[in-house]
């Protein structure tokens, strides 16, 4: 009789509805991955084997498989919300044990750790005090909210285009004077900082002496920093020699680098003196008006923390009021050869198993790992329309198996009533 087959069918349809119902229930769960019930037929067998005319004895639930397809990305206003686009899982520290998740709803706890709603800590590569990422063993990411200290300028890079058409200036007739514009050909300036973060103006003056030969003078806050090297009582400019193509002759120009030294007394701020490596190797000479193509320095004043950002490579940066930013860590992602082999641990977390294979650790955007987006979340990959259709199908299957039992009962009643 076919009661066994029908009962297994009812059970299978019920299990299928359970899976579908769980998918629907988690349609709004961030990072949720829909599951699929997979069934197998069942046949009776004997020691001697089976026969070609054997009739199956029903069905069984073979497995419930997670579908790790990409969910849609939704934008949020929280910079600590992180969505993964592509392959990978967040690696979460649960009091020393490791779990994996696609749910990127993070925030800072009272100790500065990046955690999820359950207090699990997001892991990654930590950075040193200078913002250098240490790509060793992943650790729980902890952000500091302290201010950044001032840094005195030690490097200045200046890349100017000098006008080769300018008239030469005779040093013996018009010795350099920063207050007399007729004693220099071009001038520019840049803000530099002392060790206390005070701003100073470093001016650069270019003086054409003869075709292809220039001198460079600098002045800090209007005071010339060049020294008298020939004993005539006047400061000497650093030489700048150009070849016929307009490029600087590094051999004849001290590699385009000279030192600017200012003592503490000249600064007058209580800061230590400045020793600046002034690089002008990218300066050139052409038949066009003077311009600055490159100008930068490495100093800054102190700054307070204003915000945190996370880039597509998972680097967490602290941004400060002095326009500086500094890496404080980098999110790591984990991939598996067989993600379907992971086992669900609840709360949107998964555990590795023998079937999943061991974790492979990397950073967003590298190898086969996906990228991450800050201020966004990955929605559940549940297709509600498809799930509703599946629900109707499962209902019809349940009704059909119930009808099989009803029919079989009718047949048995006929046998019972025979005289």
Short mmCIF file of C-alpha atoms in Angstrom, two decimals:
data_model
loop_
_atom_site.label_atom_id
_atom_site.label_comp_id
_atom_site.label_asym_id
_atom_site.label_seq_id
_atom_site.Cartn_x
_atom_site.Cartn_y
_atom_site.Cartn_z
CA UNK A 1 0.00 0.00 0.00
CA UNK A 2 1.16 3.55 -0.70
CA UNK A 3 0.69 5.08 2.74
CA UNK A 4 4.48 5.09 3.24
CA UNK A 5 5.15 7.03 0.06
CA UNK A 6 2.44 9.56 0.77
CA UNK A 7 3.54 10.08 4.38
CA UNK A 8 7.13 10.71 3.24
CA UNK A 9 5.77 13.13 0.65
CA UNK A 10 3.81 15.01 3.31
CA UNK A 11 6.90 15.18 5.48
CA UNK A 12 9.04 16.38 2.58
CA UNK A 13 6.51 19.05 1.59
CA UNK A 14 6.40 20.21 5.21
CA UNK A 15 10.19 20.46 5.36
CA UNK A 16 10.19 22.36 2.08
CA UNK A 17 7.65 24.81 3.48
CA UNK A 18 9.84 25.22 6.58
CA UNK A 19 12.80 26.20 4.42
CA UNK A 20 10.71 28.54 2.29
CA UNK A 21 9.16 30.09 5.39
CA UNK A 22 12.61 30.68 6.90
CA UNK A 23 13.75 32.39 3.69
CA UNK A 24 10.70 34.65 3.68
CA UNK A 25 11.09 35.43 7.38
CA UNK A 26 14.67 36.60 6.77
CA UNK A 27 13.97 38.68 3.66
CA UNK A 28 14.98 41.80 5.63
CA UNK A 29 17.95 40.24 7.42
CA UNK A 30 21.19 41.92 6.30
CA UNK A 31 23.58 39.51 4.61
CA UNK A 32 21.19 36.55 4.91
CA UNK A 33 21.70 33.77 2.38
CA UNK A 34 18.62 31.88 1.22
CA UNK A 35 18.50 28.11 1.61
CA UNK A 36 17.15 25.43 -0.67
CA UNK A 37 15.71 22.08 0.39
CA UNK A 38 17.10 19.20 -1.70
CA UNK A 39 15.33 15.84 -1.77
CA UNK A 40 16.20 12.30 -2.81
CA UNK A 41 14.04 9.30 -3.66
CA UNK A 42 14.06 6.18 -1.43
CA UNK A 43 14.10 2.56 -2.62
CA UNK A 44 13.99 -0.67 -0.63
CA UNK A 45 16.93 -2.96 -1.26
CA UNK A 46 17.94 -6.47 -0.29
CA UNK A 47 21.23 -8.25 0.13
CA UNK A 48 20.78 -9.72 -3.30
CA UNK A 49 20.28 -6.31 -4.81
CA UNK A 50 17.35 -4.46 -6.35
CA UNK A 51 15.19 -5.25 -9.32
CA UNK A 52 14.23 -3.15 -12.29
CA UNK A 53 10.54 -3.28 -11.34
CA UNK A 54 11.06 -2.07 -7.78
CA UNK A 55 8.71 0.66 -6.67
CA UNK A 56 10.14 3.45 -4.56
CA UNK A 57 8.99 3.84 -0.98
CA UNK A 58 8.93 7.62 -0.97
CA UNK A 59 11.26 10.59 -0.62
CA UNK A 60 13.53 12.08 2.01
CA UNK A 61 15.18 15.42 2.76
CA UNK A 62 18.72 14.97 1.49
CA UNK A 63 20.16 18.37 2.52
CA UNK A 64 19.41 22.04 3.07
CA UNK A 65 21.88 24.07 1.01
CA UNK A 66 22.75 27.73 1.48
CA UNK A 67 22.77 29.76 -1.75
CA UNK A 68 25.70 32.18 -1.56
CA UNK A 69 24.66 34.43 -4.42
CA UNK A 70 25.22 38.18 -4.23
CA UNK A 71 22.56 40.27 -2.52
CA UNK A 72 21.63 43.80 -3.59
CA UNK A 73 23.60 46.69 -2.06
CA UNK A 74 21.66 49.35 -0.15
CA UNK A 75 23.18 52.70 0.86
CA UNK A 76 23.02 53.77 4.52
CA UNK A 77 24.20 56.80 6.48
CA UNK A 78 26.48 54.86 8.86
CA UNK A 79 30.16 54.89 7.77
CA UNK A 80 30.73 51.68 9.75
CA UNK A 81 28.17 49.77 7.66
CA UNK A 82 30.17 47.68 5.21
CA UNK A 83 28.89 45.67 2.24
CA UNK A 84 30.89 42.99 0.43
CA UNK A 85 30.58 42.95 -3.36
CA UNK A 86 31.89 39.62 -4.59
CA UNK A 87 33.51 36.73 -2.81
CA UNK A 88 34.43 36.67 0.86
CA UNK A 89 33.20 36.69 4.45
CA UNK A 90 33.96 38.97 7.36
CA UNK A 91 36.17 37.25 9.92
CA UNK A 92 34.67 37.76 13.39
CA UNK A 93 36.31 37.06 16.75
CA UNK A 94 33.87 35.53 19.23
CA UNK A 95 35.85 35.55 22.50
CA UNK A 96 38.73 33.73 20.83
CA UNK A 97 36.76 31.48 18.48
CA UNK A 98 36.33 32.54 14.86
CA UNK A 99 33.07 32.72 12.93
CA UNK A 100 32.30 34.14 9.48
CA UNK A 101 29.56 36.45 8.31
CA UNK A 102 28.27 38.58 5.44
CA UNK A 103 26.44 40.94 7.79
CA UNK A 104 28.35 44.24 7.77
CA UNK A 105 26.40 46.15 10.43
CA UNK A 106 29.26 47.39 12.61
CA UNK A 107 29.84 50.06 15.24
CA UNK A 108 32.47 50.99 17.83
CA UNK A 109 32.15 49.65 21.36
CA UNK A 110 33.24 51.47 24.51
CA UNK A 111 36.82 50.24 24.04
CA UNK A 112 37.12 51.32 20.42
CA UNK A 113 36.73 47.86 18.87
CA UNK A 114 34.73 47.45 15.66
CA UNK A 115 31.93 45.07 16.62
CA UNK A 116 28.59 43.78 15.36
CA UNK A 117 25.25 43.80 17.19
CA UNK A 118 26.24 40.69 19.18
CA UNK A 119 29.56 42.16 20.31
CA UNK A 120 31.69 40.00 18.03
CA UNK A 121 34.85 41.83 16.98
CA UNK A 122 35.73 42.40 13.33
CA UNK A 123 39.28 41.25 12.60
CA UNK A 124 41.87 42.58 10.19
CA UNK A 125 45.44 43.80 9.88
CA UNK A 126 46.44 46.46 12.39
CA UNK A 127 48.45 49.62 11.62
CA UNK A 128 51.34 51.16 13.54
CA UNK A 129 51.45 54.74 14.86
CA UNK A 130 52.53 56.02 11.43
CA UNK A 131 49.66 54.35 9.58
CA UNK A 132 51.69 51.46 8.11
CA UNK A 133 49.62 48.26 7.75
CA UNK A 134 51.15 45.14 9.33
CA UNK A 135 49.86 42.27 7.19
CA UNK A 136 50.54 39.52 9.71
CA UNK A 137 48.00 37.52 11.71
CA UNK A 138 44.55 39.19 11.69
CA UNK A 139 43.56 40.73 15.00
CA UNK A 140 40.44 42.47 16.32
CA UNK A 141 40.40 45.97 14.83
CA UNK A 142 40.59 48.73 17.42
CA UNK A 143 40.40 52.42 16.50
CA UNK A 144 41.84 55.29 18.51
CA UNK A 145 40.00 58.58 18.81
CA UNK A 146 42.90 60.68 20.10
CA UNK A 147 44.15 63.80 18.31
CA UNK A 148 47.15 63.74 15.99
CA UNK A 149 50.26 65.65 17.08
CA UNK A 150 51.93 68.33 15.00
CA UNK A 151 54.80 67.42 12.70
CA UNK A 152 57.55 69.81 11.70
CA UNK A 153 58.34 70.11 8.01
CA UNK A 154 61.41 68.14 6.97
CA UNK A 155 60.79 67.73 3.21
CA UNK A 156 59.74 70.29 0.60
CA UNK A 157 59.33 69.42 -3.08
CA UNK A 158 59.15 72.28 -5.55
CA UNK A 159 58.68 71.73 -9.27
CA UNK A 160 58.60 75.04 -11.18
CA UNK A 161 58.79 75.99 -14.85
CA UNK A 162 61.20 78.90 -15.27
CA UNK A 163 60.93 81.39 -18.13
CA UNK A 164 64.08 81.05 -20.27
CA UNK A 165 63.25 84.36 -22.00
CA UNK A 166 63.77 86.37 -18.82
CA UNK A 167 66.67 88.85 -18.65
CA UNK A 168 69.75 87.93 -16.64
CA UNK A 169 70.42 89.84 -13.41
CA UNK A 170 74.01 90.87 -12.60
CA UNK A 171 74.75 89.95 -8.96
CA UNK A 172 77.37 92.69 -8.60
CA UNK A 173 74.96 95.35 -9.79
CA UNK A 174 71.79 94.08 -8.12
CA UNK A 175 72.59 91.73 -5.23
CA UNK A 176 69.65 89.66 -4.11
CA UNK A 177 67.19 91.40 -1.79
CA UNK A 178 63.82 89.76 -1.06
CA UNK A 179 62.28 93.19 -0.60
CA UNK A 180 63.40 94.38 -4.06
CA UNK A 181 61.58 92.58 -6.92
CA UNK A 182 64.16 93.82 -9.43
CA UNK A 183 66.81 91.61 -7.82
CA UNK A 184 65.06 88.32 -8.58
CA UNK A 185 63.29 86.84 -11.61
CA UNK A 186 60.51 84.70 -10.11
CA UNK A 187 59.13 84.08 -6.61
CA UNK A 188 56.76 81.66 -4.97
CA UNK A 189 55.94 80.57 -1.41
CA UNK A 190 54.66 77.63 0.59
CA UNK A 191 53.44 77.21 4.18
CA UNK A 192 55.67 75.07 6.41
CA UNK A 193 55.30 74.00 10.05
CA UNK A 194 57.55 73.87 13.08
CA UNK A 195 57.53 71.11 15.70
CA UNK A 196 54.68 72.81 17.60
CA UNK A 197 52.50 73.10 14.53
CA UNK A 198 53.01 76.85 14.04
CA UNK A 199 52.77 77.99 10.43
CA UNK A 200 55.63 79.80 8.71
CA UNK A 201 55.97 81.11 5.17
CA UNK A 202 58.88 79.72 3.21
CA UNK A 203 59.49 81.85 0.11
CA UNK A 204 61.55 80.74 -2.87
CA UNK A 205 63.26 83.22 -5.20
CA UNK A 206 64.72 82.32 -8.61
CA UNK A 207 67.41 84.57 -10.03
CA UNK A 208 68.59 84.15 -13.62
CA UNK A 209 72.31 84.88 -13.84
CA UNK A 210 72.96 83.91 -17.46
CA UNK A 211 71.36 81.62 -20.08
CA UNK A 212 70.70 78.22 -18.54
CA UNK A 213 72.10 79.23 -15.15
CA UNK A 214 69.99 80.26 -12.18
CA UNK A 215 70.36 80.70 -8.44
CA UNK A 216 67.79 79.86 -5.78
CA UNK A 217 67.28 81.77 -2.55
CA UNK A 218 64.89 81.01 0.27
CA UNK A 219 63.52 83.12 3.08
CA UNK A 220 61.50 82.10 6.13
CA UNK A 221 59.02 84.74 7.25
CA UNK A 222 60.97 87.26 5.13
CA UNK A 223 64.41 86.40 6.55
CA UNK A 224 66.88 84.97 4.02
CA UNK A 225 68.15 81.50 5.00
CA UNK A 226 71.06 81.37 2.52
CA UNK A 227 74.52 82.00 3.92
CA UNK A 228 77.56 83.93 2.65
CA UNK A 229 79.89 81.27 1.28
CA UNK A 230 82.40 83.51 -0.56
CA UNK A 231 82.96 86.14 2.11
CA UNK A 232 81.59 89.14 0.24
CA UNK A 233 78.96 89.86 2.86
CA UNK A 234 76.07 88.72 0.64
CA UNK A 235 74.12 85.41 0.74
CA UNK A 236 74.87 82.98 -2.06
CA UNK A 237 72.08 81.25 -3.96
CA UNK A 238 72.01 77.52 -4.61
CA UNK A 239 73.02 76.89 -8.25
CA UNK A 240 70.51 75.64 -10.83
CA UNK A 241 71.93 74.65 -14.23
CA UNK A 242 69.78 73.52 -17.19
CA UNK A 243 70.77 71.67 -20.37
CA UNK A 244 69.69 72.51 -23.92
CA UNK A 245 66.44 70.53 -23.52
CA UNK A 246 65.41 72.59 -20.51
CA UNK A 247 65.95 69.82 -17.98
CA UNK A 248 67.95 70.40 -14.85
CA UNK A 249 71.57 69.24 -14.93
CA UNK A 250 71.60 67.27 -11.71
CA UNK A 251 75.37 66.80 -11.64
CA UNK A 252 75.96 70.55 -11.85
CA UNK A 253 73.07 71.38 -9.49
CA UNK A 254 73.80 69.20 -6.45
CA UNK A 255 71.14 66.74 -7.68
CA UNK A 256 68.60 69.53 -7.45
CA UNK A 257 68.59 69.32 -3.62
CA UNK A 258 69.77 71.76 -0.95
CA UNK A 259 69.22 72.28 2.76
CA UNK A 260 67.22 75.02 4.44
CA UNK A 261 68.26 75.37 8.06
CA UNK A 262 66.54 77.70 10.52
CA UNK A 263 67.52 77.83 14.19
CA UNK A 264 65.03 77.91 17.06
CA UNK A 265 65.79 81.55 17.89
CA UNK A 266 64.83 82.63 14.38
CA UNK A 267 61.54 80.76 14.62
CA UNK A 268 60.75 82.49 17.90
CA UNK A 269 57.91 80.11 18.82
CA UNK A 270 59.61 77.86 21.34
CA UNK A 271 59.78 75.06 18.77
CA UNK A 272 62.96 73.28 17.73
CA UNK A 273 64.82 74.54 14.69
CA UNK A 274 63.93 73.46 11.18
CA UNK A 275 66.13 71.41 8.90
CA UNK A 276 64.36 71.07 5.57
CA UNK A 277 65.49 68.94 2.65
CA UNK A 278 64.48 71.11 -0.33
CA UNK A 279 64.07 69.07 -3.53
CA UNK A 280 63.90 70.96 -6.83
CA UNK A 281 64.92 68.11 -9.16
CA UNK A 282 61.70 68.40 -11.17
CA UNK A 283 62.23 72.10 -11.98
CA UNK A 284 62.64 72.90 -15.69
CA UNK A 285 63.29 75.83 -18.02
CA UNK A 286 61.15 76.60 -21.09
CA UNK A 287 60.11 79.50 -23.27
CA UNK A 288 56.87 80.13 -21.43
CA UNK A 289 55.60 82.11 -18.45
CA UNK A 290 56.66 81.05 -14.97
CA UNK A 291 54.40 78.50 -13.24
CA UNK A 292 54.39 75.98 -10.40
CA UNK A 293 53.72 72.39 -11.51
CA UNK A 294 54.44 70.71 -8.18
CA UNK A 295 54.52 72.00 -4.63
CA UNK A 296 54.24 69.95 -1.43
CA UNK A 297 55.66 69.59 2.06
CA UNK A 298 55.31 66.95 4.78
CA UNK A 299 54.54 69.02 7.87
CA UNK A 300 51.21 69.75 9.55
CA UNK A 301 49.72 71.27 12.65
CA UNK A 302 47.98 69.23 15.33
CA UNK A 303 44.47 68.04 14.55
CA UNK A 304 41.49 66.50 16.28
CA UNK A 305 39.63 63.46 14.96
CA UNK A 306 36.70 64.39 12.72
CA UNK A 307 35.60 61.11 11.11
CA UNK A 308 36.44 57.56 10.08
CA UNK A 309 36.23 56.25 6.52
CA UNK A 310 36.67 52.81 4.95
CA UNK A 311 37.87 52.55 1.34
CA UNK A 312 37.14 49.80 -1.19
CA UNK A 313 40.28 47.93 -0.10
CA UNK A 314 39.02 47.78 3.47
CA UNK A 315 41.49 50.31 4.92
CA UNK A 316 40.04 52.13 7.93
CA UNK A 317 41.27 55.72 7.97
CA UNK A 318 41.01 58.33 10.69
CA UNK A 319 40.50 61.84 9.33
CA UNK A 320 41.62 64.90 11.26
CA UNK A 321 40.83 68.60 11.31
CA UNK A 322 44.29 69.43 9.90
CA UNK A 323 43.38 67.72 6.61
CA UNK A 324 45.50 64.69 7.47
CA UNK A 325 44.36 61.08 7.40
CA UNK A 326 46.00 58.01 8.85
CA UNK A 327 45.31 54.31 8.38
CA UNK A 328 44.37 52.52 11.59
CA UNK A 329 43.81 49.06 10.16
CA UNK A 330 42.57 47.02 7.21
CA UNK A 331 39.60 44.65 7.08
CA UNK A 332 40.46 41.10 6.05
CA UNK A 333 38.12 38.79 4.15
CA UNK A 334 38.01 35.01 4.15
CA UNK A 335 37.04 32.67 1.32
CA UNK A 336 36.40 28.91 1.16
CA UNK A 337 36.75 26.38 -1.62
CA UNK A 338 33.24 25.12 -0.86
CA UNK A 339 31.15 27.75 0.99
CA UNK A 340 28.14 25.39 0.82
CA UNK A 341 30.08 23.25 3.29
CA UNK A 342 29.81 25.94 5.97
CA UNK A 343 27.35 25.32 8.76
CA UNK A 344 25.04 28.04 10.04
CA UNK A 345 25.68 29.11 13.64
CA UNK A 346 22.79 31.55 13.89
CA UNK A 347 22.91 35.36 14.06
CA UNK A 348 24.09 35.42 10.44
CA UNK A 349 27.28 33.57 11.34
CA UNK A 350 28.84 30.48 9.79
CA UNK A 351 31.39 27.95 11.00
CA UNK A 352 33.92 26.13 8.87
CA UNK A 353 33.71 22.35 8.48
CA UNK A 354 35.71 19.63 6.78
CA UNK A 355 33.40 19.99 3.79
CA UNK A 356 34.01 23.73 3.44
CA UNK A 357 37.77 23.44 3.52
CA UNK A 358 40.08 25.72 5.46
CA UNK A 359 39.79 29.52 5.31
CA UNK A 360 41.90 31.54 2.89
CA UNK A 361 42.61 35.03 4.22
CA UNK A 362 43.08 38.11 2.03
CA UNK A 363 42.20 41.78 1.74
CA UNK A 364 39.34 43.31 -0.26
CA UNK A 365 40.15 43.81 -3.92
CA UNK A 366 43.01 41.29 -4.00
CA UNK A 367 43.12 37.96 -5.81
CA UNK A 368 39.58 36.57 -6.02
CA UNK A 369 38.27 38.57 -3.08
CA UNK A 370 35.50 41.08 -3.56
CA UNK A 371 35.60 44.75 -2.67
CA UNK A 372 33.88 46.46 0.25
CA UNK A 373 31.70 49.56 0.28
CA UNK A 374 31.46 51.80 3.33
CA UNK A 375 28.08 53.27 4.23
CA UNK A 376 26.24 50.38 2.57
CA UNK A 377 24.84 46.95 3.41
CA UNK A 378 24.24 43.76 1.48
CA UNK A 379 20.56 42.84 1.45
CA UNK A 380 19.32 39.27 1.84
CA UNK A 381 19.47 37.39 -1.46
CA UNK A 382 15.88 36.17 -0.99
CA UNK A 383 13.73 36.44 -4.12
CA UNK A 384 10.30 36.96 -2.57
CA UNK A 385 8.45 36.41 -5.83
CA UNK A 386 10.24 33.14 -6.39
CA UNK A 387 9.69 32.04 -2.79
CA UNK A 388 5.94 32.71 -3.04
CA UNK A 389 5.77 30.60 -6.21
CA UNK A 390 7.74 27.87 -4.44
CA UNK A 391 5.32 28.09 -1.53
CA UNK A 392 2.33 27.53 -3.81
CA UNK A 393 4.09 24.56 -5.42
CA UNK A 394 4.92 23.05 -2.03
CA UNK A 395 1.29 23.51 -0.94
CA UNK A 396 0.06 21.69 -4.04
CA UNK A 397 2.54 18.87 -3.42
CA UNK A 398 1.28 18.58 0.16
CA UNK A 399 -2.33 18.46 -1.03
CA UNK A 400 -1.48 15.83 -3.66
CA UNK A 401 0.17 13.57 -1.09
CA UNK A 402 -2.83 13.99 1.21
CA UNK A 403 -5.05 13.00 -1.70
CA UNK A 404 -2.90 9.88 -2.19
CA UNK A 405 -3.61 8.87 1.42
CA UNK A 406 -7.31 9.60 0.97
CA UNK A 407 -7.45 7.46 -2.17
CA UNK A 408 -5.56 4.64 -0.53
CA UNK A 409 -7.93 4.78 2.44
CA UNK A 410 -10.87 4.51 0.06
CA UNK A 411 -9.36 1.39 -1.52
CA UNK A 412 -8.82 -0.22 1.86
CA UNK A 413 -12.42 0.58 2.84
CA UNK A 414 -13.59 -1.21 -0.29
CA UNK A 415 -11.59 -4.32 0.71
CA UNK A 416 -13.00 -4.24 4.25
CA UNK A 417 -16.57 -4.05 3.00
CA UNK A 418 -16.25 -7.08 0.68
CA UNK A 419 -18.47 -10.04 1.64
#
